[in-house]
Amino acid sequence: METTAFDLIVIGAGSTGENVADQAIHGGLSVAVVESDLVGGDCSYWACMPSKALIRPGEALRAARAVKGAAAAVTGSLDPAAVLQRRDSFTSGWDDSGQVEWLEGTGATLVRGTGRITGEREVTVETDDGPVVLIARHAVAVCTGTEPNIPDIEGLRDARPWTTKDVTSAQQVPGSLAILGGGVAACELASAFASLGSDVTLIARHTLLGTMEAFAGEAVARRLRARGVQVRTGAGATRVERSGGTVTLTLSDGELVEAAELLVATGRRPRTGGLGLDVLGLDADDYLTVDDTLRVEGHDWLYAVGDINGRALLTHQGKYQARAAGDVIAARAAGQPVEDDTWGRHAATADHGAVPQVVFTDPQVASVGLTGKAAGERGIAARTVEYDLAQVAGASLHADDYQGKACLVIDEGKGTVVGATFVGPDVAELLHAATIAVVGEVPLHRLWHAVPAYPTMSEVWLRLLEATGDDFRTARR
Amino acid sequence: METTAFDLIVIGAGSTGENVADQAIHGGLSVAVVESDLVGGDCSYWACMPSKALIRPGEALRAARAVKGAAAAVTGSLDPAAVLQRRDSFTSGWDDSGQVEWLEGTGATLVRGTGRITGEREVTVETDDGPVVLIARHAVAVCTGTEPNIPDIEGLRDARPWTTKDVTSAQQVPGSLAILGGGVAACELASAFASLGSDVTLIARHTLLGTMEAFAGEAVARRLRARGVQVRTGAGATRVERSGGTVTLTLSDGELVEAAELLVATGRRPRTGGLGLDVLGLDADDYLTVDDTLRVEGHDWLYAVGDINGRALLTHQGKYQARAAGDVIAARAAGQPVEDDTWGRHAATADHGAVPQVVFTDPQVASVGLTGKAAGERGIAARTVEYDLAQVAGASLHADDYQGKACLVIDEGKGTVVGATFVGPDVAELLHAATIAVVGEVPLHRLWHAVPAYPTMSEVWLRLLEATGDDFRTARR
């Protein structure tokens, strides 16, 4: 059995694993990356990229229809075949050769196969040519992400439901689609497939987008309903049955929902199966708990980066952690100082209160940091100020009958922004300003000098600052 | 002759004057506002609002055409009559009753007529009912803005050229339009009227958008040309003649340009005519020089706010100054402390190095702070880092064949961002993040923790930070 040593072994070549490797190589380490599926991972092939590609054409068309003078030029409707074809171009037809080229270009050694931790600093990979043992001189980074969580509902597994993997790679638009779930993936895909012509029924146990400010999920539900989607909140399925081309769901209230396909988007769980974590005395069914340098407690050579640690299940946040992790692994290997203080280069501090997220629904939802509720639960003297985006000139110029809302969550003690949410068409790019304000801990009295250009939608910042009140205009409180 | 006293007299009821008044009233003062034309001013009726309203429909249609799957649905073209009608709704048909209602709702007294300074703290208004003398107990704020600068070219005035006022209120789209100028208004209106079907010729003495990073004007010129606009840079007109429905321009190289209408957009000059500034010993033809509290030097009761002081000829910056001015006038009147230190609530500090601007051309141009060149001229150890927006996943998802570019200007000594420019379709809302970074003086090592959400165009921030180099990732330099 072949045995090879590397400074670092990364298990999982999704965007997080790729970035851990790249960063560590940048820091002078030799790195092996183990991958059992496509290099590039879920984000490239079965999540962000195909999902956004399915969404964007409908969004662009709605935006043109929303402006008098342009609307008359839009006589046709979306071309589903062209949308799917465009989606295929973003997933490179599920061929990872481009990503492999990139990864090998960094200097990493790609090992195709399923990796398992078989001892301290030891990973055994089941390759097509048999097992290979990799020895890590310094560290092993687990970056295997998450997998769909299939709830325990009678008949569900036998009904061959779609997961997000199936729906984002679908080669046809089903005539009707039932979706179980009320989170980001469920809402985005409901919106996308409604645009593409499916009759969509969304079945959510609670409200939509429940971790965000309540007005976000409400706005999404309202628009989905206006576009003909059946939105059933506070509802669960108790039984599922497939008969030929039809899936029938029995809801908790006894109602029946029929659809050609059923998407299960009820959350994710850590992809820990077969990793051999039990060998290390770790719980193989749970997220791996790490410190701010992404190191697993009690195992100074083991890192868990990205979704697998459960800190923030988002591509960009995984990459952020990856930069810290790859860098700190290299620093520790070289005996260089570790900068793991708050906001230090080796600490994923933003995970705790500055995680941004854009939901590409209709309307879009963009949020960062804490909701008003979450801030209160942390004991922050928080106040939420809101403003109707429709009252902003930039928004009404952007689209007729623009509907949207923005809020800031203010830490009244510190006089800073600790959270922000924007809901409305095309608000995605408004978010980063809030992310910088939160992360930079820029005082409100300084933010008054950050003038939004007129007439953009960003002018809502001015209105939100006005809503915080005169007290926060001065440094002399 | 009627004489009335107010705490503050504001001359000019454009957006700046309105905001000075509102802020001062908020601070407890009685305010008269003098206006000879429409309340709301140029921005509402003959600049930002109608201009953006003319631009947006074409922009929305281009965005839909740029996405495969949506493009096929766009079979028609822009409806110019509907665009003009939509524009009319944004200018309220050039009826200011809504703005008057707002202004009077603040508690201000509107005096219709032409105001002239006739002595210290004294303004005489020529009203329809004869002259009225207004006495200012505390201050007079001049907020009259600017007017088009008509260059001294043979035959130009006799050719009855359009100014931005005429073009933004045009009731028909001319078959052909020649534009003199290469600045923001010239470029925006060239793009708008090309979309509306005019044959446009743009004649600019130098390059386009000359005060911005060079790549901005180059990108705009490239796209205008690709869309059929004749762009003549480095060219001037030496002679203009109107004959019936045709204006003929003789260019400096002897070439002739014919068009149905000619727009002169060669810059602005302060609207000081008839203000009586000579009474105070001030130069009546120049911008009024003010300190950071917007007070005219040597006259402790006289303020000049907005375009008239020449600091930054932009609606939002005028309103920013207005907030400081209205507030400081009230504070001084009440004998309260003045906070005129850098970034204090009474100082328009941002005017010096943090002025944002969005140019609604195709592509859009958004900039804030210093260009690389301007930073160098100020003696800052500056470095400019650039990134191709087409390489950002969010941009390629947004539009097929997306073309754009972003740059940051870095103060290498301080490790902060002092300028930023974004060029590309729909980059307008990316700007405010840069404005907050510049104004907040957020260190680069902290900006690494401001994670852009994937896949948005804002991810370009990550690439720009990477381009600044590893040194700026740490606080321990």
mmCIF file with all atom_site columns, N, CA, C and O in Angstrom, chain B residues 2 4 12 21 26 30 39 41 76 88-89 116 118 149 194 214 264 273 284 336 362 369 376 385 407 414:
data_model
loop_
_atom_site.group_PDB
_atom_site.id
_atom_site.type_symbol
_atom_site.label_atom_id
_atom_site.label_alt_id
_atom_site.label_comp_id
_atom_site.label_asym_id
_atom_site.label_entity_id
_atom_site.label_seq_id
_atom_site.pdbx_PDB_ins_code
_atom_site.Cartn_x
_atom_site.Cartn_y
_atom_site.Cartn_z
_atom_site.occupancy
_atom_site.B_iso_or_equiv
_atom_site.pdbx_formal_charge
_atom_site.auth_seq_id
_atom_site.auth_comp_id
_atom_site.auth_asym_id
_atom_site.auth_atom_id
_atom_site.pdbx_PDB_model_num
ATOM 1   N N  . GLU B 1 2   ? -43.053 96.010 2.587   1.00 0.00 ? 2   GLU B N  1
ATOM 2   C CA . GLU B 1 2   ? -43.186 95.072 3.700   1.00 0.00 ? 2   GLU B CA 1
ATOM 3   C C  . GLU B 1 2   ? -41.817 94.620 4.214   1.00 0.00 ? 2   GLU B C  1
ATOM 4   O O  . GLU B 1 2   ? -40.935 94.317 3.428   1.00 0.00 ? 2   GLU B O  1
ATOM 5   N N  . THR B 1 4   ? -40.101 91.828 6.939   1.00 0.00 ? 4   THR B N  1
ATOM 6   C CA . THR B 1 4   ? -40.366 90.732 7.864   1.00 0.00 ? 4   THR B CA 1
ATOM 7   C C  . THR B 1 4   ? -39.036 90.161 8.336   1.00 0.00 ? 4   THR B C  1
ATOM 8   O O  . THR B 1 4   ? -38.090 90.096 7.558   1.00 0.00 ? 4   THR B O  1
ATOM 9   N N  . GLY B 1 12  ? -33.053 80.189 -2.609  1.00 0.00 ? 12  GLY B N  1
ATOM 10  C CA . GLY B 1 12  ? -32.981 79.014 -3.479  1.00 0.00 ? 12  GLY B CA 1
ATOM 11  C C  . GLY B 1 12  ? -33.632 77.811 -2.826  1.00 0.00 ? 12  GLY B C  1
ATOM 12  O O  . GLY B 1 12  ? -33.191 77.360 -1.764  1.00 0.00 ? 12  GLY B O  1
ATOM 13  N N  . ALA B 1 21  ? -33.195 74.570 5.189   1.00 0.00 ? 21  ALA B N  1
ATOM 14  C CA . ALA B 1 21  ? -34.374 75.081 5.900   1.00 0.00 ? 21  ALA B CA 1
ATOM 15  C C  . ALA B 1 21  ? -34.903 74.047 6.893   1.00 0.00 ? 21  ALA B C  1
ATOM 16  O O  . ALA B 1 21  ? -35.107 74.335 8.078   1.00 0.00 ? 21  ALA B O  1
ATOM 17  N N  . HIS B 1 26  ? -35.716 72.287 12.365  1.00 0.00 ? 26  HIS B N  1
ATOM 18  C CA . HIS B 1 26  ? -35.531 71.194 13.311  1.00 0.00 ? 26  HIS B CA 1
ATOM 19  C C  . HIS B 1 26  ? -34.741 71.688 14.527  1.00 0.00 ? 26  HIS B C  1
ATOM 20  O O  . HIS B 1 26  ? -34.951 71.241 15.650  1.00 0.00 ? 26  HIS B O  1
ATOM 21  N N  . SER B 1 30  ? -36.783 80.049 12.856  1.00 0.00 ? 30  SER B N  1
ATOM 22  C CA . SER B 1 30  ? -37.812 80.421 11.879  1.00 0.00 ? 30  SER B CA 1
ATOM 23  C C  . SER B 1 30  ? -37.097 80.707 10.564  1.00 0.00 ? 30  SER B C  1
ATOM 24  O O  . SER B 1 30  ? -36.015 81.300 10.543  1.00 0.00 ? 30  SER B O  1
ATOM 25  N N  . VAL B 1 39  ? -40.067 75.207 -6.812  1.00 0.00 ? 39  VAL B N  1
ATOM 26  C CA . VAL B 1 39  ? -39.563 74.655 -5.553  1.00 0.00 ? 39  VAL B CA 1
ATOM 27  C C  . VAL B 1 39  ? -39.204 73.190 -5.805  1.00 0.00 ? 39  VAL B C  1
ATOM 28  O O  . VAL B 1 39  ? -40.007 72.425 -6.342  1.00 0.00 ? 39  VAL B O  1
ATOM 29  N N  . GLY B 1 41  ? -36.182 72.613 -7.419  1.00 0.00 ? 41  GLY B N  1
ATOM 30  C CA . GLY B 1 41  ? -34.934 72.934 -8.123  1.00 0.00 ? 41  GLY B CA 1
ATOM 31  C C  . GLY B 1 41  ? -34.577 72.014 -9.278  1.00 0.00 ? 41  GLY B C  1
ATOM 32  O O  . GLY B 1 41  ? -35.368 71.164 -9.709  1.00 0.00 ? 41  GLY B O  1
ATOM 33  N N  . GLY B 1 76  ? -39.518 43.482 -28.894 1.00 0.00 ? 76  GLY B N  1
ATOM 34  C CA . GLY B 1 76  ? -39.742 44.848 -29.355 1.00 0.00 ? 76  GLY B CA 1
ATOM 35  C C  . GLY B 1 76  ? -38.607 45.767 -28.956 1.00 0.00 ? 76  GLY B C  1
ATOM 36  O O  . GLY B 1 76  ? -37.546 45.326 -28.529 1.00 0.00 ? 76  GLY B O  1
ATOM 37  N N  . ASP B 1 88  ? -42.250 62.322 -17.275 1.00 0.00 ? 88  ASP B N  1
ATOM 38  C CA . ASP B 1 88  ? -43.157 63.385 -16.817 1.00 0.00 ? 88  ASP B CA 1
ATOM 39  C C  . ASP B 1 88  ? -43.720 63.091 -15.426 1.00 0.00 ? 88  ASP B C  1
ATOM 40  O O  . ASP B 1 88  ? -43.941 64.005 -14.633 1.00 0.00 ? 88  ASP B O  1
ATOM 41  N N  . SER B 1 89  ? -43.954 61.808 -15.143 1.00 0.00 ? 89  SER B N  1
ATOM 42  C CA . SER B 1 89  ? -44.516 61.490 -13.828 1.00 0.00 ? 89  SER B CA 1
ATOM 43  C C  . SER B 1 89  ? -43.495 61.778 -12.731 1.00 0.00 ? 89  SER B C  1
ATOM 44  O O  . SER B 1 89  ? -43.855 62.151 -11.618 1.00 0.00 ? 89  SER B O  1
ATOM 45  N N  . ARG B 1 116 ? -32.295 89.144 -3.562  1.00 0.00 ? 116 ARG B N  1
ATOM 46  C CA . ARG B 1 116 ? -31.033 89.860 -3.745  1.00 0.00 ? 116 ARG B CA 1
ATOM 47  C C  . ARG B 1 116 ? -30.570 90.334 -2.371  1.00 0.00 ? 116 ARG B C  1
ATOM 48  O O  . ARG B 1 116 ? -31.384 90.813 -1.563  1.00 0.00 ? 116 ARG B O  1
ATOM 49  N N  . THR B 1 118 ? -29.233 92.855 -0.055  1.00 0.00 ? 118 THR B N  1
ATOM 50  C CA . THR B 1 118 ? -29.186 94.313 -0.142  1.00 0.00 ? 118 THR B CA 1
ATOM 51  C C  . THR B 1 118 ? -28.501 94.932 1.063   1.00 0.00 ? 118 THR B C  1
ATOM 52  O O  . THR B 1 118 ? -28.485 96.155 1.223   1.00 0.00 ? 118 THR B O  1
ATOM 53  N N  . ASN B 1 149 ? -23.086 76.612 -18.576 1.00 0.00 ? 149 ASN B N  1
ATOM 54  C CA . ASN B 1 149 ? -22.052 77.495 -19.106 1.00 0.00 ? 149 ASN B CA 1
ATOM 55  C C  . ASN B 1 149 ? -22.087 77.390 -20.629 1.00 0.00 ? 149 ASN B C  1
ATOM 56  O O  . ASN B 1 149 ? -21.814 76.328 -21.175 1.00 0.00 ? 149 ASN B O  1
ATOM 57  N N  . ALA B 1 194 ? -29.561 57.907 -27.455 1.00 0.00 ? 194 ALA B N  1
ATOM 58  C CA . ALA B 1 194 ? -29.255 56.813 -28.390 1.00 0.00 ? 194 ALA B CA 1
ATOM 59  C C  . ALA B 1 194 ? -30.262 55.677 -28.178 1.00 0.00 ? 194 ALA B C  1
ATOM 60  O O  . ALA B 1 194 ? -30.783 55.111 -29.142 1.00 0.00 ? 194 ALA B O  1
ATOM 61  N N  . ALA B 1 214 ? -9.182  56.915 -15.833 1.00 0.00 ? 214 ALA B N  1
ATOM 62  C CA . ALA B 1 214 ? -9.233  56.933 -17.302 1.00 0.00 ? 214 ALA B CA 1
ATOM 63  C C  . ALA B 1 214 ? -10.063 55.780 -17.880 1.00 0.00 ? 214 ALA B C  1
ATOM 64  O O  . ALA B 1 214 ? -10.746 55.941 -18.896 1.00 0.00 ? 214 ALA B O  1
ATOM 65  N N  . VAL B 1 264 ? -25.861 71.708 -25.433 1.00 0.00 ? 264 VAL B N  1
ATOM 66  C CA . VAL B 1 264 ? -24.610 72.218 -24.872 1.00 0.00 ? 264 VAL B CA 1
ATOM 67  C C  . VAL B 1 264 ? -24.506 71.737 -23.424 1.00 0.00 ? 264 VAL B C  1
ATOM 68  O O  . VAL B 1 264 ? -25.333 72.112 -22.583 1.00 0.00 ? 264 VAL B O  1
ATOM 69  N N  . GLY B 1 273 ? -25.829 85.573 -10.552 1.00 0.00 ? 273 GLY B N  1
ATOM 70  C CA . GLY B 1 273 ? -26.342 86.789 -11.200 1.00 0.00 ? 273 GLY B CA 1
ATOM 71  C C  . GLY B 1 273 ? -27.453 87.447 -10.394 1.00 0.00 ? 273 GLY B C  1
ATOM 72  O O  . GLY B 1 273 ? -28.420 86.794 -10.009 1.00 0.00 ? 273 GLY B O  1
ATOM 73  N N  . ALA B 1 284 ? -18.701 88.467 -7.935  1.00 0.00 ? 284 ALA B N  1
ATOM 74  C CA . ALA B 1 284 ? -20.033 88.016 -8.339  1.00 0.00 ? 284 ALA B CA 1
ATOM 75  C C  . ALA B 1 284 ? -19.996 86.954 -9.430  1.00 0.00 ? 284 ALA B C  1
ATOM 76  O O  . ALA B 1 284 ? -21.021 86.379 -9.779  1.00 0.00 ? 284 ALA B O  1
ATOM 77  N N  . GLN B 1 336 ? -24.904 77.164 21.162  1.00 0.00 ? 336 GLN B N  1
ATOM 78  C CA . GLN B 1 336 ? -24.477 75.799 21.506  1.00 0.00 ? 336 GLN B CA 1
ATOM 79  C C  . GLN B 1 336 ? -23.104 75.506 20.885  1.00 0.00 ? 336 GLN B C  1
ATOM 80  O O  . GLN B 1 336 ? -22.683 76.192 19.964  1.00 0.00 ? 336 GLN B O  1
ATOM 81  N N  . ASP B 1 362 ? -24.009 53.763 -19.978 1.00 0.00 ? 362 ASP B N  1
ATOM 82  C CA . ASP B 1 362 ? -23.914 52.338 -20.305 1.00 0.00 ? 362 ASP B CA 1
ATOM 83  C C  . ASP B 1 362 ? -22.485 52.096 -20.787 1.00 0.00 ? 362 ASP B C  1
ATOM 84  O O  . ASP B 1 362 ? -22.151 52.544 -21.874 1.00 0.00 ? 362 ASP B O  1
ATOM 85  N N  . GLY B 1 369 ? -14.187 59.237 -3.657  1.00 0.00 ? 369 GLY B N  1
ATOM 86  C CA . GLY B 1 369 ? -12.856 59.579 -3.167  1.00 0.00 ? 369 GLY B CA 1
ATOM 87  C C  . GLY B 1 369 ? -11.905 59.950 -4.266  1.00 0.00 ? 369 GLY B C  1
ATOM 88  O O  . GLY B 1 369 ? -12.297 60.507 -5.294  1.00 0.00 ? 369 GLY B O  1
ATOM 89  N N  . GLY B 1 376 ? -1.937  60.841 -5.741  1.00 0.00 ? 376 GLY B N  1
ATOM 90  C CA . GLY B 1 376 ? -0.523  61.172 -5.940  1.00 0.00 ? 376 GLY B CA 1
ATOM 91  C C  . GLY B 1 376 ? -0.280  62.667 -5.820  1.00 0.00 ? 376 GLY B C  1
ATOM 92  O O  . GLY B 1 376 ? 0.677   63.103 -5.164  1.00 0.00 ? 376 GLY B O  1
ATOM 93  N N  . VAL B 1 385 ? -5.101  49.296 -7.269  1.00 0.00 ? 385 VAL B N  1
ATOM 94  C CA . VAL B 1 385 ? -5.255  47.883 -7.632  1.00 0.00 ? 385 VAL B CA 1
ATOM 95  C C  . VAL B 1 385 ? -6.539  47.737 -8.442  1.00 0.00 ? 385 VAL B C  1
ATOM 96  O O  . VAL B 1 385 ? -7.538  48.391 -8.157  1.00 0.00 ? 385 VAL B O  1
ATOM 97  N N  . CYS B 1 407 ? -11.552 49.303 -9.402  1.00 0.00 ? 407 CYS B N  1
ATOM 98  C CA . CYS B 1 407 ? -10.243 49.590 -8.809  1.00 0.00 ? 407 CYS B CA 1
ATOM 99  C C  . CYS B 1 407 ? -10.404 50.213 -7.438  1.00 0.00 ? 407 CYS B C  1
ATOM 100 O O  . CYS B 1 407 ? -11.423 50.819 -7.121  1.00 0.00 ? 407 CYS B O  1
ATOM 101 N N  . LYS B 1 414 ? -1.286  54.519 5.466   1.00 0.00 ? 414 LYS B N  1
ATOM 102 C CA . LYS B 1 414 ? -2.335  54.280 6.462   1.00 0.00 ? 414 LYS B CA 1
ATOM 103 C C  . LYS B 1 414 ? -2.961  52.887 6.349   1.00 0.00 ? 414 LYS B C  1
ATOM 104 O O  . LYS B 1 414 ? -3.640  52.434 7.263   1.00 0.00 ? 414 LYS B O  1
#
